[in-house]
Coordinates of C-alpha atoms in Angstrom, one line a residue:
Chain A
X1 CA 0.0 0.0 0.0
X2 CA 2.8 2.4 1.0
X3 CA 4.7 1.6 -2.2
X4 CA 1.6 2.3 -4.3
X5 CA 1.1 5.6 -2.5
X6 CA 4.7 6.6 -3.1
X7 CA 4.4 5.7 -6.8
X8 CA 1.2 7.6 -7.2
X9 CA 2.7 10.7 -5.5
X10 CA 5.7 10.6 -7.8
X11 CA 3.4 10.1 -10.8
X12 CA 1.3 13.1 -9.8
X13 CA 4.4 15.3 -9.3
X14 CA 5.6 14.5 -12.8
X15 CA 3.9 16.9 -15.1
X16 CA 4.4 18.4 -18.6
X17 CA 6.3 16.8 -21.4
X18 CA 10.0 17.3 -21.2
X19 CA 12.7 17.2 -23.7
X20 CA 15.9 15.9 -22.2
X21 CA 18.1 18.6 -20.7
X22 CA 21.6 18.9 -21.8
X23 CA 24.6 20.4 -20.0
X24 CA 24.5 23.4 -22.3
X25 CA 21.0 24.3 -21.3
X26 CA 19.5 23.4 -24.7
X27 CA 17.4 20.4 -25.4
X28 CA 19.3 17.3 -26.3
X29 CA 20.5 14.1 -24.6
X30 CA 23.2 14.1 -21.8
X31 CA 26.5 15.0 -23.5
X32 CA 25.2 14.5 -27.0
X33 CA 23.1 16.8 -29.1
X34 CA 19.8 15.8 -30.7
X35 CA 17.3 17.4 -33.2
X36 CA 14.7 17.7 -30.4
X37 CA 13.6 21.3 -29.7
X38 CA 11.9 22.8 -26.7
X39 CA 8.5 24.3 -27.1
X40 CA 8.2 27.9 -28.5
X41 CA 8.5 30.4 -25.7
X42 CA 10.1 28.1 -23.2
X43 CA 12.7 29.8 -21.0
X44 CA 15.0 27.8 -18.8
X45 CA 17.3 29.0 -16.0
X46 CA 19.4 26.3 -14.4
X47 CA 22.7 24.9 -13.4
X48 CA 24.6 21.7 -13.8
X49 CA 27.3 19.9 -11.9
X50 CA 30.0 18.9 -14.3
X51 CA 32.2 16.0 -13.2
X52 CA 35.8 16.4 -14.1
X53 CA 35.3 13.6 -16.6
X54 CA 32.9 15.8 -18.5
X55 CA 35.1 19.0 -18.7
X56 CA 37.8 19.6 -21.3
X57 CA 41.3 18.4 -20.5
X58 CA 42.6 22.0 -20.8
X59 CA 41.3 25.1 -19.0
X60 CA 39.9 23.3 -16.0
X61 CA 43.1 22.4 -14.2
X62 CA 44.2 23.8 -10.9
X63 CA 47.5 23.0 -9.4
X64 CA 48.2 20.3 -11.9
X65 CA 44.9 18.3 -11.7
X66 CA 41.4 18.6 -13.1
X67 CA 38.6 19.6 -10.9
X68 CA 34.9 19.3 -10.8
X69 CA 33.1 22.4 -12.1
X70 CA 29.6 23.7 -12.5
X71 CA 27.8 25.9 -14.9
X72 CA 24.7 28.0 -15.0
X73 CA 22.7 29.0 -18.0
X74 CA 19.7 30.8 -19.5
X75 CA 18.2 29.3 -22.6
X76 CA 15.2 30.2 -24.7
X77 CA 13.3 29.1 -27.7
X78 CA 12.0 32.3 -29.4
X79 CA 10.7 30.5 -32.5
X80 CA 10.0 26.8 -33.2
X81 CA 13.1 26.5 -35.3
X82 CA 15.8 28.1 -33.1
X83 CA 17.0 27.6 -29.6
X84 CA 19.6 29.9 -27.9
X85 CA 21.5 29.5 -24.7
X86 CA 24.1 31.4 -22.8
X87 CA 26.2 29.3 -20.5
X88 CA 28.8 30.3 -17.8
X89 CA 31.1 27.6 -16.6
X90 CA 32.8 28.3 -13.3
X91 CA 36.6 28.1 -13.3
X92 CA 39.3 28.5 -10.7
X93 CA 41.6 31.5 -11.3
X94 CA 45.2 32.3 -10.8
X95 CA 45.0 36.0 -10.3
X96 CA 48.6 37.1 -10.8
X97 CA 50.8 34.9 -8.7
X98 CA 48.1 34.3 -6.1
X99 CA 46.2 31.2 -5.8
X100 CA 42.5 31.4 -5.1
X101 CA 40.6 28.2 -4.1
X102 CA 37.2 29.3 -5.1
X103 CA 35.5 29.5 -8.5
X104 CA 36.4 33.1 -9.2
X105 CA 36.4 32.9 -12.9
X106 CA 34.1 31.6 -15.6
X107 CA 34.0 30.8 -19.3
X108 CA 31.0 32.1 -21.1
X109 CA 29.7 30.7 -24.3
X110 CA 26.7 30.8 -26.5
X111 CA 24.9 27.8 -27.9
X112 CA 22.7 28.0 -31.0
X113 CA 20.6 25.2 -32.4
X114 CA 18.6 25.5 -35.6
X115 CA 16.1 23.0 -36.8
X116 CA 15.2 23.5 -40.5
X117 CA 13.1 20.3 -40.7
X118 CA 10.8 19.2 -38.0
X119 CA 9.9 15.5 -37.5
X120 CA 7.4 14.1 -40.0
X121 CA 5.4 10.9 -40.1
X122 CA 8.3 9.1 -41.9
X123 CA 11.2 11.5 -41.9
X124 CA 13.2 12.4 -38.8
X125 CA 13.8 15.9 -37.6
X126 CA 17.1 17.5 -38.7
X127 CA 19.0 20.1 -36.8
X128 CA 22.4 21.7 -36.7
X129 CA 24.1 23.8 -34.1
X130 CA 27.1 25.3 -32.5
X131 CA 28.4 25.5 -29.0
X132 CA 30.7 28.3 -28.1
X133 CA 29.2 29.8 -31.2
X134 CA 30.2 33.4 -30.7
X135 CA 33.9 32.6 -31.1
X136 CA 33.3 29.7 -33.4
X137 CA 31.5 31.7 -36.0
X138 CA 32.6 35.3 -35.7
X139 CA 36.1 35.4 -34.3
X140 CA 38.7 35.4 -37.0
X141 CA 41.7 35.0 -34.7
X142 CA 40.8 31.7 -33.1
X143 CA 44.2 31.1 -31.7
X144 CA 43.7 34.2 -29.4
X145 CA 40.6 33.0 -27.6
X146 CA 39.6 30.1 -25.5
X147 CA 37.3 27.7 -27.2
X148 CA 36.9 25.1 -24.5
X149 CA 33.5 23.9 -25.6
X150 CA 33.6 24.9 -29.2
X151 CA 31.9 22.4 -31.6
X152 CA 29.4 22.1 -34.4
X153 CA 27.1 19.3 -35.1
X154 CA 24.3 18.0 -37.3
X155 CA 21.7 15.8 -35.7
X156 CA 18.7 13.7 -36.7
X157 CA 15.9 12.5 -34.3
X158 CA 13.0 10.1 -34.8
X159 CA 10.4 9.1 -32.3
X160 CA 8.3 5.9 -32.3
X161 CA 5.1 5.2 -30.4
X162 CA 5.2 1.7 -29.0
X163 CA 1.8 1.2 -27.4
X164 CA 1.9 4.5 -25.5
X165 CA 5.6 4.2 -24.7
X166 CA 7.8 6.7 -26.5
X167 CA 11.1 5.6 -28.0
X168 CA 13.5 8.2 -29.5
X169 CA 16.4 7.4 -31.7
X170 CA 19.1 10.1 -32.0
X171 CA 22.1 10.2 -34.3
X172 CA 24.6 13.1 -34.7
X173 CA 27.9 14.0 -36.2
X174 CA 29.9 16.3 -34.0
X175 CA 33.2 18.0 -34.4
X176 CA 35.0 19.9 -31.6
X177 CA 37.4 22.6 -32.6
X178 CA 40.1 22.0 -30.0
X179 CA 42.2 18.9 -30.2
X180 CA 41.9 18.2 -26.5
X181 CA 38.2 17.5 -27.0
X182 CA 38.8 15.3 -30.1
X183 CA 37.8 12.2 -28.2
X184 CA 34.2 13.3 -28.4
X185 CA 34.3 13.8 -32.2
X186 CA 32.6 11.7 -34.8
X187 CA 29.3 9.8 -34.9
X188 CA 27.5 10.0 -31.6
X189 CA 24.0 9.2 -30.6
X190 CA 21.6 7.6 -28.2
X191 CA 18.2 6.3 -27.3
X192 CA 15.5 7.9 -25.1
X193 CA 12.6 6.0 -23.6
X194 CA 9.5 7.4 -21.9
X195 CA 7.2 4.8 -20.5
X196 CA 3.4 5.3 -20.9
X197 CA 2.8 5.4 -17.1
X198 CA 5.5 8.2 -16.7
X199 CA 5.4 10.0 -20.1
X200 CA 7.2 13.1 -18.7
X201 CA 10.3 11.2 -17.6
X202 CA 13.1 10.0 -19.9
X203 CA 15.6 7.3 -19.5
X204 CA 18.6 8.0 -21.7
X205 CA 21.5 5.9 -23.0
X206 CA 24.1 7.5 -25.3
X207 CA 27.4 7.0 -26.8
X208 CA 29.5 10.2 -26.7
X209 CA 32.2 9.1 -29.1
X210 CA 34.5 8.1 -26.3
X211 CA 32.4 6.4 -23.6
X212 CA 28.8 5.4 -22.7
X213 CA 26.6 7.6 -20.5
X214 CA 23.3 6.7 -18.9
X215 CA 20.9 9.1 -17.2
X216 CA 17.4 10.1 -16.2
X217 CA 15.4 13.3 -16.4
X218 CA 12.0 14.4 -15.3
X219 CA 9.9 17.5 -14.7
X220 CA 8.3 17.9 -11.2
X221 CA 6.1 20.6 -9.8
X222 CA 5.4 21.8 -13.4
X223 CA 8.4 24.0 -13.6
X224 CA 11.4 22.1 -12.0
X225 CA 13.4 19.9 -14.3
X226 CA 15.9 17.4 -12.8
X227 CA 18.6 15.4 -14.5
X228 CA 21.2 12.9 -13.3
X229 CA 23.6 10.8 -15.3
X230 CA 26.6 8.6 -15.0
X231 CA 29.4 9.1 -17.5
X232 CA 31.2 5.9 -18.3
X233 CA 28.7 4.3 -15.8
X234 CA 30.6 5.8 -12.8
X235 CA 31.1 9.6 -12.9
X236 CA 28.1 11.5 -11.7
X237 CA 26.8 14.6 -13.4
X238 CA 23.5 16.2 -12.3
X239 CA 21.6 19.4 -12.7
X240 CA 18.3 21.2 -12.3
X241 CA 16.5 24.0 -14.0
X242 CA 13.4 26.1 -13.8
X243 CA 11.3 26.2 -16.9
X244 CA 8.8 28.9 -17.7
X245 CA 6.4 29.3 -20.6
X246 CA 6.5 32.9 -21.9
X247 CA 3.4 32.5 -23.9
Chain B
X1 CA 33.6 76.2 -4.9
X2 CA 34.4 72.6 -5.3
X3 CA 34.6 71.4 -8.8
X4 CA 34.9 67.7 -9.2
X5 CA 34.4 65.6 -12.3
X6 CA 32.2 68.2 -14.0
X7 CA 29.8 68.3 -11.1
X8 CA 29.0 71.4 -9.0
X9 CA 28.3 70.8 -5.4
X10 CA 25.4 72.9 -4.2
X11 CA 26.6 73.3 -0.7
X12 CA 29.0 76.0 -1.9
X13 CA 32.4 76.9 -0.5
X14 CA 33.4 80.0 -2.3
X15 CA 37.1 80.0 -3.2
X16 CA 37.4 81.8 -6.5
X17 CA 35.0 84.7 -6.6
X18 CA 35.5 85.5 -10.3
X19 CA 34.8 82.0 -11.5
X20 CA 31.8 81.8 -9.2
X21 CA 30.2 84.9 -10.9
X22 CA 30.8 83.5 -14.4
X23 CA 29.3 80.2 -13.3
X24 CA 26.3 81.9 -11.7
X25 CA 25.6 83.7 -15.0
X26 CA 25.8 80.4 -16.9
X27 CA 23.6 78.7 -14.3
X28 CA 21.1 81.5 -14.4
X29 CA 20.8 81.3 -18.2
X30 CA 20.4 77.5 -18.1
X31 CA 17.9 77.7 -15.2
X32 CA 15.9 80.3 -17.2
X33 CA 15.9 78.1 -20.3
X34 CA 14.9 75.1 -18.2
X35 CA 12.0 77.1 -16.7
X36 CA 10.9 78.3 -20.1
X37 CA 10.8 74.7 -21.4
X38 CA 9.0 73.6 -18.3
X39 CA 6.5 76.4 -18.8
X40 CA 6.0 75.5 -22.5
X41 CA 5.4 72.0 -21.5
X42 CA 2.9 73.0 -18.8
X43 CA 0.8 75.2 -21.1
X44 CA 0.9 72.7 -24.0
X45 CA -2.2 71.1 -22.7
X46 CA -4.2 74.3 -22.9
X47 CA -3.7 75.0 -26.6
X48 CA -6.2 74.0 -29.3
X49 CA -3.6 72.0 -31.2
X50 CA -3.1 69.3 -28.6
X51 CA -5.3 66.3 -28.8
X52 CA -4.2 64.1 -25.9
X53 CA -6.9 61.7 -24.8
X54 CA -8.2 61.5 -21.3
X55 CA -6.5 59.0 -19.0
X56 CA -7.9 57.6 -15.8
X57 CA -6.8 59.2 -12.5
X58 CA -4.7 56.9 -10.3
X59 CA -2.1 57.0 -7.6
X60 CA 0.0 53.9 -7.9
X61 CA 2.3 53.0 -5.1
X62 CA 5.1 50.9 -6.6
X63 CA 7.7 48.5 -5.6
X64 CA 10.3 47.0 -8.0
X65 CA 13.7 45.3 -8.1
X66 CA 16.8 46.7 -9.7
X67 CA 19.4 44.1 -10.4
X68 CA 22.9 45.0 -11.6
X69 CA 25.9 42.8 -12.1
X70 CA 29.4 43.1 -13.6
X71 CA 32.2 40.8 -14.2
X72 CA 35.4 42.6 -13.4
X73 CA 36.8 40.7 -10.5
X74 CA 39.2 37.7 -10.4
X75 CA 38.0 36.3 -7.1
X76 CA 34.3 36.2 -7.7
X77 CA 31.9 35.5 -10.5
X78 CA 30.1 38.8 -10.4
X79 CA 29.9 42.0 -8.4
X80 CA 26.2 42.4 -7.6
X81 CA 24.1 45.5 -6.8
X82 CA 20.6 44.6 -5.8
X83 CA 18.2 47.4 -5.0
X84 CA 14.5 47.7 -4.3
X85 CA 12.8 50.6 -6.0
X86 CA 9.8 52.0 -4.0
X87 CA 8.0 54.7 -5.9
X88 CA 4.8 56.3 -7.0
X89 CA 3.0 57.3 -10.2
X90 CA 0.3 59.9 -9.9
X91 CA -1.7 59.9 -13.1
X92 CA -3.5 63.2 -12.9
X93 CA -5.8 62.8 -15.9
X94 CA -5.4 64.0 -19.5
X95 CA -2.1 62.1 -19.6
X96 CA -0.4 64.2 -17.1
X97 CA 1.8 62.2 -14.7
X98 CA 4.0 62.8 -11.7
X99 CA 6.4 59.9 -11.0
X100 CA 9.0 59.3 -8.3
X101 CA 11.3 56.5 -7.4
X102 CA 13.9 55.8 -4.8
X103 CA 16.8 53.3 -5.0
X104 CA 17.3 51.4 -1.7
X105 CA 20.4 49.1 -1.7
X106 CA 19.8 45.7 -0.4
X107 CA 23.0 44.0 -1.4
X108 CA 25.9 46.0 -2.6
X109 CA 29.3 44.9 -4.0
X110 CA 29.7 48.1 -6.2
X111 CA 31.4 50.1 -3.5
X112 CA 30.4 52.7 -0.9
X113 CA 29.0 55.2 -3.5
X114 CA 26.1 52.8 -4.1
X115 CA 25.6 52.0 -0.4
X116 CA 23.2 54.9 0.3
X117 CA 19.6 55.4 -0.5
X118 CA 19.3 57.7 -3.4
X119 CA 16.7 59.4 -5.6
X120 CA 16.1 57.4 -8.7
X121 CA 13.6 59.6 -10.4
X122 CA 11.2 62.5 -9.8
X123 CA 9.6 64.0 -12.9
X124 CA 6.5 65.4 -14.4
X125 CA 5.4 64.1 -17.8
X126 CA 2.7 64.8 -20.3
X127 CA 1.7 62.7 -23.3
X128 CA 0.0 64.3 -26.2
X129 CA -0.6 64.1 -29.9
X130 CA 0.4 66.7 -32.4
X131 CA -1.1 65.8 -35.8
X132 CA 0.1 62.3 -36.6
X133 CA 2.9 62.4 -34.0
X134 CA 2.6 61.1 -30.5
X135 CA 4.8 62.9 -28.1
X136 CA 5.8 62.8 -24.5
X137 CA 7.6 65.6 -22.6
X138 CA 9.2 65.2 -19.2
X139 CA 11.0 67.5 -16.9
X140 CA 12.7 66.8 -13.6
X141 CA 15.1 64.2 -12.3
X142 CA 15.4 61.0 -14.4
X143 CA 17.2 57.8 -13.9
X144 CA 20.9 57.3 -14.5
X145 CA 21.5 60.5 -12.4
X146 CA 20.3 62.9 -15.2
X147 CA 18.1 65.9 -14.7
X148 CA 16.6 68.3 -17.2
X149 CA 14.1 68.0 -20.0
X150 CA 13.3 65.2 -22.3
X151 CA 11.0 65.0 -25.4
X152 CA 10.0 61.7 -27.1
X153 CA 8.2 61.5 -30.4
X154 CA 6.7 58.5 -32.2
X155 CA 5.2 58.5 -35.6
X156 CA 3.3 55.4 -36.7
X157 CA 3.6 55.5 -40.5
X158 CA 1.7 52.2 -41.0
X159 CA 0.6 49.3 -38.8
X160 CA 4.0 47.8 -39.3
X161 CA 6.3 50.8 -39.7
X162 CA 7.1 53.6 -37.3
X163 CA 9.7 56.3 -36.8
X164 CA 10.7 57.5 -33.4
X165 CA 13.1 59.9 -31.7
X166 CA 14.1 61.3 -28.4
X167 CA 15.9 64.5 -27.4
X168 CA 17.2 65.3 -24.0
X169 CA 18.9 68.3 -22.5
X170 CA 20.3 67.3 -19.2
X171 CA 22.9 67.6 -16.5
X172 CA 24.1 65.2 -13.9
X173 CA 22.8 65.1 -10.4
X174 CA 23.1 63.0 -7.3
X175 CA 20.8 63.1 -4.3
X176 CA 21.7 60.6 -1.6
X177 CA 21.4 62.8 1.4
X178 CA 23.7 65.4 -0.1
X179 CA 22.6 67.1 -3.3
X180 CA 24.9 68.1 -6.1
X181 CA 24.3 68.8 -9.7
X182 CA 26.2 69.9 -12.8
X183 CA 24.8 72.5 -15.1
X184 CA 22.4 71.4 -17.7
X185 CA 24.6 71.3 -20.7
X186 CA 24.4 68.0 -22.6
X187 CA 22.3 67.1 -25.6
X188 CA 21.4 63.5 -25.9
X189 CA 18.9 61.5 -28.0
X190 CA 18.3 59.2 -30.8
X191 CA 16.5 58.8 -34.1
X192 CA 15.3 55.5 -35.4
X193 CA 12.7 53.3 -36.9
X194 CA 10.7 50.2 -36.1
X195 CA 9.3 47.4 -38.2
X196 CA 6.7 45.2 -36.6
X197 CA 6.2 41.7 -38.2
X198 CA 2.8 40.6 -36.9
X199 CA 3.0 37.1 -38.2
X200 CA 6.0 36.4 -35.9
X201 CA 5.1 38.9 -33.2
X202 CA 8.6 40.3 -33.8
X203 CA 9.9 43.9 -33.8
X204 CA 13.0 45.1 -35.6
X205 CA 14.5 48.4 -34.3
X206 CA 17.4 50.4 -35.5
X207 CA 18.7 53.6 -33.9
X208 CA 21.4 56.2 -34.2
X209 CA 22.0 57.7 -30.8
X210 CA 24.1 60.1 -28.7
X211 CA 24.3 58.8 -25.2
X212 CA 24.7 60.5 -21.8
X213 CA 28.5 60.2 -21.7
X214 CA 28.8 62.0 -25.1
X215 CA 29.6 58.7 -26.9
X216 CA 27.5 57.9 -29.9
X217 CA 26.6 54.8 -31.8
X218 CA 24.4 52.6 -33.8
X219 CA 22.1 49.9 -32.4
X220 CA 20.0 47.2 -34.0
X221 CA 17.5 45.0 -32.1
X222 CA 15.3 42.1 -32.7
X223 CA 12.5 41.8 -30.2
X224 CA 10.4 38.7 -29.9
X225 CA 7.2 39.5 -28.0
X226 CA 5.2 37.0 -26.1
X227 CA 2.0 37.6 -24.1
X228 CA 3.7 38.8 -21.0
X229 CA 7.3 39.1 -21.9
X230 CA 9.8 40.1 -24.5
X231 CA 13.1 38.7 -25.6
X232 CA 15.5 41.3 -27.1
X233 CA 18.7 40.5 -28.9
X234 CA 20.8 43.6 -29.8
X235 CA 24.0 44.5 -31.4
X236 CA 25.8 47.9 -30.9
X237 CA 28.6 49.8 -32.4
X238 CA 29.8 52.7 -30.2
X239 CA 32.6 55.1 -31.0
X240 CA 34.3 54.5 -27.7
X241 CA 33.6 50.8 -27.1
X242 CA 33.4 49.4 -30.6
X243 CA 31.3 46.4 -31.2
X244 CA 29.1 45.1 -28.4
X245 CA 25.9 43.1 -28.0
X246 CA 23.7 41.4 -25.6
X247 CA 20.2 40.4 -24.7
X248 CA 17.3 41.6 -22.6
X249 CA 14.6 39.6 -21.0
X250 CA 11.6 41.7 -20.1
X251 CA 9.0 40.0 -17.9
X252 CA 5.8 41.9 -17.2
X253 CA 4.7 41.4 -13.7
X254 CA 1.2 40.6 -12.5
X255 CA -1.5 41.6 -11.7
X256 CA -2.4 42.0 -15.3
X257 CA -5.9 43.1 -14.6
X258 CA -5.5 46.1 -12.3
X259 CA -7.9 47.6 -9.9
X260 CA -10.0 50.6 -10.8
X261 CA -9.5 52.2 -7.4
X262 CA -7.7 55.6 -7.2
X263 CA -5.0 54.4 -4.9
X264 CA -3.4 51.1 -6.0
X265 CA -0.5 49.2 -4.5
X266 CA 1.3 47.1 -7.1
X267 CA 4.7 46.0 -8.3
X268 CA 6.4 47.9 -11.1
X269 CA 5.1 46.8 -14.5
X270 CA 8.2 44.7 -15.4
X271 CA 11.5 43.2 -14.5
X272 CA 14.3 43.6 -17.0
X273 CA 17.4 41.5 -17.2
X274 CA 20.0 43.1 -19.4
X275 CA 23.2 41.2 -20.2
X276 CA 25.9 42.7 -22.4
X277 CA 29.0 40.9 -23.7
X278 CA 31.3 43.8 -22.8
X279 CA 30.7 45.5 -19.5
X280 CA 31.3 49.2 -19.3
X281 CA 30.2 51.9 -16.9
X282 CA 30.4 54.7 -19.5
X283 CA 29.1 53.4 -22.8
X284 CA 25.7 53.4 -24.6
X285 CA 24.0 54.6 -21.4
X286 CA 20.6 56.2 -21.5
X287 CA 18.1 57.3 -18.9
X288 CA 14.4 56.5 -18.2
X289 CA 11.7 59.0 -17.3
X290 CA 9.1 56.6 -16.0
X291 CA 9.4 53.8 -13.4
X292 CA 7.3 51.5 -15.7
X293 CA 9.2 52.4 -18.9
X294 CA 10.2 49.2 -20.8
X295 CA 10.8 48.1 -24.4
X296 CA 7.7 45.8 -24.3
X297 CA 5.1 48.6 -23.8
X298 CA 6.8 51.6 -25.3
X299 CA 6.3 55.2 -24.0
X300 CA 2.6 55.8 -24.3
X301 CA -0.5 54.8 -22.4
X302 CA -2.6 52.3 -24.3
X303 CA -5.6 54.5 -24.5
X304 CA -3.5 57.0 -26.4
X305 CA -1.4 54.8 -28.7
X306 CA -1.5 51.1 -29.5
X307 CA 1.1 50.0 -32.0
X308 CA 3.1 46.9 -32.6
X309 CA 2.8 44.2 -29.9
X310 CA 0.2 46.3 -28.1
X311 CA -2.0 46.8 -31.1
X312 CA -4.0 43.6 -30.7
X313 CA -3.6 42.8 -27.0
X314 CA -2.3 44.9 -24.2
X315 CA -0.5 43.3 -21.3
X316 CA -2.4 45.3 -18.7
X317 CA -6.1 46.2 -18.3
X318 CA -8.1 48.0 -15.7
X319 CA -11.2 46.5 -14.1
X320 CA -14.4 48.5 -14.8
X321 CA -15.6 50.7 -12.1
X322 CA -18.7 49.6 -10.3
X323 CA -21.8 51.8 -10.9
X324 CA -22.2 54.3 -8.0

């Protein structure tokens, strides 16, 4: 009886359909982009804990070793075909010769995702996008700037209805600009699954190009979105965000 | 007299008598011109050429939030200045308005200069129509520590095209217990145009402006309007800063259906988040003349002008008065 009550309580808390949250603040999988888009007018404000296994091998090193970081973001979908996000990733600084333990600095970047073709009955949705897009696209002297998260991608997504259960197949080609992120280059993708009894929650399995990552996300209390994942089945990443409908 | 950073302290200490006399003459001329402009504005409602529509009379007691942040420090993510903004708007009818606002610091990492309660705004405004042009004149103390006179004009050419401009003649002031002010000597303003794309509820705006620190520049904006909010992406070129850009998120705050009572207590109409790529204290700065002024609603009351995103649906409405 108690178990049923707990289950019903959780089921009632889960409301609103949710595209999977990504560490960039945009829709997607866990560490892999997809062609899913948030609803028009959706605004997200959130933060994500980034395990050191998730951060680039350069730029997030303090006293010779990598450290866990976190980011915070604001993302929005102004039209049904474009999604924008601005992300600040906290870093530890070396101001002059001094050492400062806290996260005094940050790396800011913009993510853009454009979906020219939405999903049809037969054809999948197609999208392309850029992370760290401001410097990727507009800066001519790339060697002068940090491009820790700079990458571009093309993605395709197709969903299937299996007796009320939703199965999503996602395939992308991704290319990071910096060599220290090259391990995540190439064909990447994953599977999402939403059971019919919890349609607003997603179970996600993906291949990032270098390792496997599994995770869950769900929306509770209408506006709060939660996500947790294990990179390489052992390194925890987690985040939450508030979602608002501007319409 | 103490002269510091182009500001004249009004609690005078006379040191140089000759300079004081010259300055007094200049101040007198400027005060006279200021008074003349104020007088012209005051009598503008009496002439037969003005066709301002009647507005309802209200005294709104307001409370808002002013959030500022800048990233200039190595040891913390942002320096933050958080202030609450109690104020009032007295709509006197016929689109006359007296507005005031105070800035009360709640959390301050901007330094001692921002640690005291200060006057944010206290001005008299009048909205009116001259032929096809909608105009708004204001005199008094504006935001961004400017005082003087301001005139805004808006010309809706079609339902999707409009021209607009603003001219200000101001000086700098600060009132945080002590009062000081520089002479009114600076012309600012902009000219620009708006295109409203109804199908996408999107507004394009381009302006050429001279800002309050004498810099000038060009600005282009894309505003995506929603029912109760607006997203604004903008790019700027400024002769002192160069290229810059950023975004604004304007969220209109409830209640959207306001009471018809004379005295109303409510939050300010909006909260605006403005994030720029390059932070600077002295570039592309402007002032506001109304505590409720925002890019979503424009300058004019809805019963006087409805254009763009406000043409079809307005964010705010007022409940009908009960029959006596």
